[in-house]
């Protein structure tokens, strides 16, 4: 299980210490939520902040662009040190536009991801099984951390898992929004490869929270809560 803590929930007065805690945890990636105040109502970070994280960590920087015009931001985030960039299917929508964007991200040597919102049909991802490195299933409406997990996401993960396995696609399934021990476990059992978690990881002991997610499928819920 790959864990990608979302630094949207970080305490920025402790950016260095908390990034060090992530470095010392079992987290593999750092999830970086970019919001433009237009595609989603909230506003978050730009490439300069990512450049700061790049200096503090060797973990994979997993950039999630919640923006209306992703094309504008691929190069700046690639230059700032992103390892992978995920864009939303909803802002591109047409097959040619999605393909062009995935190729553009790949042209910087980065891994490319495609995200869908809770209201978007998972079948919209089917055409890209062999063109994406990652599918990001949003389990909340994008824009804010700390929202409750939507259980309807589980059926999407199961379908996608089946398509990936049947076609020999190597894409990973990542889940984002409302991920805690119990919801992370359900997603992992449904076939997710990557758990993105913000408020759960940064609530208290970062290392312990990450560890509980790494082992969510081999512990009972009660064990996880004790961890
Ligand atoms: C929501 C973001 C998420 C968010 C998750 O728009 O894409 O990555 O940080 O936060 P939690 O884990 O608190 O739901
Ligand atoms: Zn995200």
mmCIF file with all atom_site columns, N, CA and C and ligand atoms in Angstrom, residues 6-9 31 33 35 40 64 66 136 138 140-148 176-180 196-200, ligand 1:
data_model
loop_
_atom_site.group_PDB
_atom_site.id
_atom_site.type_symbol
_atom_site.label_atom_id
_atom_site.label_alt_id
_atom_site.label_comp_id
_atom_site.label_asym_id
_atom_site.label_entity_id
_atom_site.label_seq_id
_atom_site.pdbx_PDB_ins_code
_atom_site.Cartn_x
_atom_site.Cartn_y
_atom_site.Cartn_z
_atom_site.occupancy
_atom_site.B_iso_or_equiv
_atom_site.pdbx_formal_charge
_atom_site.auth_seq_id
_atom_site.auth_comp_id
_atom_site.auth_asym_id
_atom_site.auth_atom_id
_atom_site.pdbx_PDB_model_num
ATOM   1   N N  . UNK A 1 6   ? -1.501  14.134 2.419   1.00 0.00 ? 6   UNK A N  1
ATOM   2   C CA . UNK A 1 6   ? -1.832  15.402 1.773   1.00 0.00 ? 6   UNK A CA 1
ATOM   3   C C  . UNK A 1 6   ? -1.424  16.562 2.677   1.00 0.00 ? 6   UNK A C  1
ATOM   4   N N  . UNK A 1 7   ? -0.468  17.360 2.189   1.00 0.00 ? 7   UNK A N  1
ATOM   5   C CA . UNK A 1 7   ? 0.065   18.449 3.018   1.00 0.00 ? 7   UNK A CA 1
ATOM   6   C C  . UNK A 1 7   ? -0.893  19.639 3.121   1.00 0.00 ? 7   UNK A C  1
ATOM   7   N N  . UNK A 1 8   ? -2.065  19.499 2.516   1.00 0.00 ? 8   UNK A N  1
ATOM   8   C CA . UNK A 1 8   ? -3.105  20.509 2.715   1.00 0.00 ? 8   UNK A CA 1
ATOM   9   C C  . UNK A 1 8   ? -3.464  20.590 4.208   1.00 0.00 ? 8   UNK A C  1
ATOM   10  N N  . UNK A 1 9   ? -3.278  19.481 4.914   1.00 0.00 ? 9   UNK A N  1
ATOM   11  C CA . UNK A 1 9   ? -3.650  19.436 6.336   1.00 0.00 ? 9   UNK A CA 1
ATOM   12  C C  . UNK A 1 9   ? -2.462  19.709 7.259   1.00 0.00 ? 9   UNK A C  1
ATOM   13  N N  . UNK A 1 31  ? 1.370   14.219 -1.170  1.00 0.00 ? 31  UNK A N  1
ATOM   14  C CA . UNK A 1 31  ? 0.293   14.688 -2.053  1.00 0.00 ? 31  UNK A CA 1
ATOM   15  C C  . UNK A 1 31  ? 0.150   16.200 -1.896  1.00 0.00 ? 31  UNK A C  1
ATOM   16  N N  . UNK A 1 33  ? -1.952  19.410 -3.071  1.00 0.00 ? 33  UNK A N  1
ATOM   17  C CA . UNK A 1 33  ? -3.232  19.845 -3.663  1.00 0.00 ? 33  UNK A CA 1
ATOM   18  C C  . UNK A 1 33  ? -3.155  21.285 -4.158  1.00 0.00 ? 33  UNK A C  1
ATOM   19  N N  . UNK A 1 35  ? -5.062  24.334 -5.809  1.00 0.00 ? 35  UNK A N  1
ATOM   20  C CA . UNK A 1 35  ? -6.434  24.829 -6.034  1.00 0.00 ? 35  UNK A CA 1
ATOM   21  C C  . UNK A 1 35  ? -6.365  26.276 -6.499  1.00 0.00 ? 35  UNK A C  1
ATOM   22  N N  . UNK A 1 40  ? -12.216 24.985 -8.114  1.00 0.00 ? 40  UNK A N  1
ATOM   23  C CA . UNK A 1 40  ? -12.753 24.740 -6.757  1.00 0.00 ? 40  UNK A CA 1
ATOM   24  C C  . UNK A 1 40  ? -12.739 26.076 -6.024  1.00 0.00 ? 40  UNK A C  1
ATOM   25  N N  . UNK A 1 64  ? -1.642  17.235 -7.403  1.00 0.00 ? 64  UNK A N  1
ATOM   26  C CA . UNK A 1 64  ? -3.047  17.093 -7.805  1.00 0.00 ? 64  UNK A CA 1
ATOM   27  C C  . UNK A 1 64  ? -3.557  18.477 -8.192  1.00 0.00 ? 64  UNK A C  1
ATOM   28  N N  . UNK A 1 66  ? -6.225  20.916 -9.119  1.00 0.00 ? 66  UNK A N  1
ATOM   29  C CA . UNK A 1 66  ? -7.664  21.215 -9.144  1.00 0.00 ? 66  UNK A CA 1
ATOM   30  C C  . UNK A 1 66  ? -7.795  22.626 -9.705  1.00 0.00 ? 66  UNK A C  1
ATOM   31  N N  . UNK A 1 136 ? -7.054  8.826  -10.110 1.00 0.00 ? 136 UNK A N  1
ATOM   32  C CA . UNK A 1 136 ? -7.354  9.355  -8.774  1.00 0.00 ? 136 UNK A CA 1
ATOM   33  C C  . UNK A 1 136 ? -8.870  9.425  -8.608  1.00 0.00 ? 136 UNK A C  1
ATOM   34  N N  . UNK A 1 138 ? -11.757 10.651 -6.559  1.00 0.00 ? 138 UNK A N  1
ATOM   35  C CA . UNK A 1 138 ? -12.098 11.588 -5.480  1.00 0.00 ? 138 UNK A CA 1
ATOM   36  C C  . UNK A 1 138 ? -13.273 11.006 -4.692  1.00 0.00 ? 138 UNK A C  1
ATOM   37  N N  . UNK A 1 140 ? -14.571 12.667 -2.085  1.00 0.00 ? 140 UNK A N  1
ATOM   38  C CA . UNK A 1 140 ? -15.295 13.846 -1.580  1.00 0.00 ? 140 UNK A CA 1
ATOM   39  C C  . UNK A 1 140 ? -15.317 14.844 -2.736  1.00 0.00 ? 140 UNK A C  1
ATOM   40  N N  . UNK A 1 141 ? -16.144 15.873 -2.616  1.00 0.00 ? 141 UNK A N  1
ATOM   41  C CA . UNK A 1 141 ? -16.071 16.951 -3.614  1.00 0.00 ? 141 UNK A CA 1
ATOM   42  C C  . UNK A 1 141 ? -14.744 17.662 -3.406  1.00 0.00 ? 141 UNK A C  1
ATOM   43  N N  . UNK A 1 142 ? -13.968 17.908 -4.457  1.00 0.00 ? 142 UNK A N  1
ATOM   44  C CA . UNK A 1 142 ? -12.661 18.528 -4.246  1.00 0.00 ? 142 UNK A CA 1
ATOM   45  C C  . UNK A 1 142 ? -12.787 19.955 -3.720  1.00 0.00 ? 142 UNK A C  1
ATOM   46  N N  . UNK A 1 143 ? -11.801 20.388 -2.986  1.00 0.00 ? 143 UNK A N  1
ATOM   47  C CA . UNK A 1 143 ? -11.770 21.776 -2.512  1.00 0.00 ? 143 UNK A CA 1
ATOM   48  C C  . UNK A 1 143 ? -11.333 21.926 -1.069  1.00 0.00 ? 143 UNK A C  1
ATOM   49  N N  . UNK A 1 144 ? -11.722 20.968 -0.232  1.00 0.00 ? 144 UNK A N  1
ATOM   50  C CA . UNK A 1 144 ? -11.406 21.100 1.193   1.00 0.00 ? 144 UNK A CA 1
ATOM   51  C C  . UNK A 1 144 ? -11.040 19.754 1.791   1.00 0.00 ? 144 UNK A C  1
ATOM   52  N N  . UNK A 1 145 ? -10.165 19.794 2.784   1.00 0.00 ? 145 UNK A N  1
ATOM   53  C CA . UNK A 1 145 ? -9.866  18.588 3.553   1.00 0.00 ? 145 UNK A CA 1
ATOM   54  C C  . UNK A 1 145 ? -10.930 18.385 4.621   1.00 0.00 ? 145 UNK A C  1
ATOM   55  N N  . UNK A 1 146 ? -10.892 17.246 5.269   1.00 0.00 ? 146 UNK A N  1
ATOM   56  C CA . UNK A 1 146 ? -11.747 16.999 6.432   1.00 0.00 ? 146 UNK A CA 1
ATOM   57  C C  . UNK A 1 146 ? -13.202 16.674 6.133   1.00 0.00 ? 146 UNK A C  1
ATOM   58  N N  . UNK A 1 147 ? -13.547 16.347 4.891   1.00 0.00 ? 147 UNK A N  1
ATOM   59  C CA . UNK A 1 147 ? -14.944 16.008 4.574   1.00 0.00 ? 147 UNK A CA 1
ATOM   60  C C  . UNK A 1 147 ? -15.168 14.498 4.734   1.00 0.00 ? 147 UNK A C  1
ATOM   61  N N  . UNK A 1 148 ? -16.428 14.083 4.954   1.00 0.00 ? 148 UNK A N  1
ATOM   62  C CA . UNK A 1 148 ? -16.679 12.646 5.102   1.00 0.00 ? 148 UNK A CA 1
ATOM   63  C C  . UNK A 1 148 ? -16.576 11.878 3.776   1.00 0.00 ? 148 UNK A C  1
ATOM   64  N N  . UNK A 1 176 ? -8.753  9.632  -2.728  1.00 0.00 ? 176 UNK A N  1
ATOM   65  C CA . UNK A 1 176 ? -8.467  10.921 -2.103  1.00 0.00 ? 176 UNK A CA 1
ATOM   66  C C  . UNK A 1 176 ? -9.745  11.518 -1.518  1.00 0.00 ? 176 UNK A C  1
ATOM   67  N N  . UNK A 1 177 ? -9.690  11.781 -0.198  1.00 0.00 ? 177 UNK A N  1
ATOM   68  C CA . UNK A 1 177 ? -10.821 12.446 0.463   1.00 0.00 ? 177 UNK A CA 1
ATOM   69  C C  . UNK A 1 177 ? -11.484 11.548 1.486   1.00 0.00 ? 177 UNK A C  1
ATOM   70  N N  . UNK A 1 178 ? -11.414 11.959 2.750   1.00 0.00 ? 178 UNK A N  1
ATOM   71  C CA . UNK A 1 178 ? -12.090 11.212 3.812   1.00 0.00 ? 178 UNK A CA 1
ATOM   72  C C  . UNK A 1 178 ? -11.410 9.896  4.159   1.00 0.00 ? 178 UNK A C  1
ATOM   73  N N  . UNK A 1 179 ? -10.114 9.769  3.808   1.00 0.00 ? 179 UNK A N  1
ATOM   74  C CA . UNK A 1 179 ? -9.413  8.510  4.090   1.00 0.00 ? 179 UNK A CA 1
ATOM   75  C C  . UNK A 1 179 ? -8.869  8.504  5.517   1.00 0.00 ? 179 UNK A C  1
ATOM   76  N N  . UNK A 1 180 ? -9.365  7.532  6.289   1.00 0.00 ? 180 UNK A N  1
ATOM   77  C CA . UNK A 1 180 ? -8.909  7.279  7.653   1.00 0.00 ? 180 UNK A CA 1
ATOM   78  C C  . UNK A 1 180 ? -8.659  5.780  7.720   1.00 0.00 ? 180 UNK A C  1
ATOM   79  N N  . UNK A 1 196 ? -4.464  8.524  -0.252  1.00 0.00 ? 196 UNK A N  1
ATOM   80  C CA . UNK A 1 196 ? -4.141  9.926  0.041   1.00 0.00 ? 196 UNK A CA 1
ATOM   81  C C  . UNK A 1 196 ? -4.889  10.281 1.319   1.00 0.00 ? 196 UNK A C  1
ATOM   82  N N  . UNK A 1 197 ? -4.194  10.825 2.292   1.00 0.00 ? 197 UNK A N  1
ATOM   83  C CA . UNK A 1 197 ? -4.892  11.188 3.540   1.00 0.00 ? 197 UNK A CA 1
ATOM   84  C C  . UNK A 1 197 ? -4.296  12.458 4.106   1.00 0.00 ? 197 UNK A C  1
ATOM   85  N N  . UNK A 1 198 ? -5.171  13.396 4.432   1.00 0.00 ? 198 UNK A N  1
ATOM   86  C CA . UNK A 1 198 ? -4.750  14.679 4.979   1.00 0.00 ? 198 UNK A CA 1
ATOM   87  C C  . UNK A 1 198 ? -4.998  14.769 6.459   1.00 0.00 ? 198 UNK A C  1
ATOM   88  N N  . UNK A 1 199 ? -6.247  15.073 6.841   1.00 0.00 ? 199 UNK A N  1
ATOM   89  C CA . UNK A 1 199 ? -6.534  15.331 8.256   1.00 0.00 ? 199 UNK A CA 1
ATOM   90  C C  . UNK A 1 199 ? -6.203  14.132 9.150   1.00 0.00 ? 199 UNK A C  1
ATOM   91  N N  . UNK A 1 200 ? -6.371  12.917 8.660   1.00 0.00 ? 200 UNK A N  1
ATOM   92  C CA . UNK A 1 200 ? -6.074  11.735 9.480   1.00 0.00 ? 200 UNK A CA 1
ATOM   93  C C  . UNK A 1 200 ? -4.583  11.665 9.827   1.00 0.00 ? 200 UNK A C  1
HETATM 94  C C1 . LIG B 2 .   ? -9.536  17.646 -1.402  1.00 0.00 ? 1   LIG B C1 1
HETATM 95  C C2 . LIG B 2 .   ? -8.090  17.269 -1.623  1.00 0.00 ? 1   LIG B C2 1
HETATM 96  C C3 . LIG B 2 .   ? -7.610  16.197 -0.708  1.00 0.00 ? 1   LIG B C3 1
HETATM 97  C C4 . LIG B 2 .   ? -7.613  16.576 0.752   1.00 0.00 ? 1   LIG B C4 1
HETATM 98  C C5 . LIG B 2 .   ? -7.919  15.340 1.546   1.00 0.00 ? 1   LIG B C5 1
HETATM 99  O O1 . LIG B 2 .   ? -9.932  18.513 -2.397  1.00 0.00 ? 1   LIG B O1 1
HETATM 100 O O2 . LIG B 2 .   ? -7.887  16.817 -2.950  1.00 0.00 ? 1   LIG B O2 1
HETATM 101 O O3 . LIG B 2 .   ? -6.312  15.730 -1.087  1.00 0.00 ? 1   LIG B O3 1
HETATM 102 O O4 . LIG B 2 .   ? -6.408  17.118 1.193   1.00 0.00 ? 1   LIG B O4 1
HETATM 103 O O5 . LIG B 2 .   ? -8.109  15.689 2.874   1.00 0.00 ? 1   LIG B O5 1
HETATM 104 P P1 . LIG B 2 .   ? -8.741  14.686 3.931   1.00 0.00 ? 1   LIG B P1 1
HETATM 105 O O6 . LIG B 2 .   ? -7.865  13.468 3.957   1.00 0.00 ? 1   LIG B O6 1
HETATM 106 O O7 . LIG B 2 .   ? -8.702  15.471 5.190   1.00 0.00 ? 1   LIG B O7 1
HETATM 107 O O8 . LIG B 2 .   ? -10.131 14.374 3.458   1.00 0.00 ? 1   LIG B O8 1
#
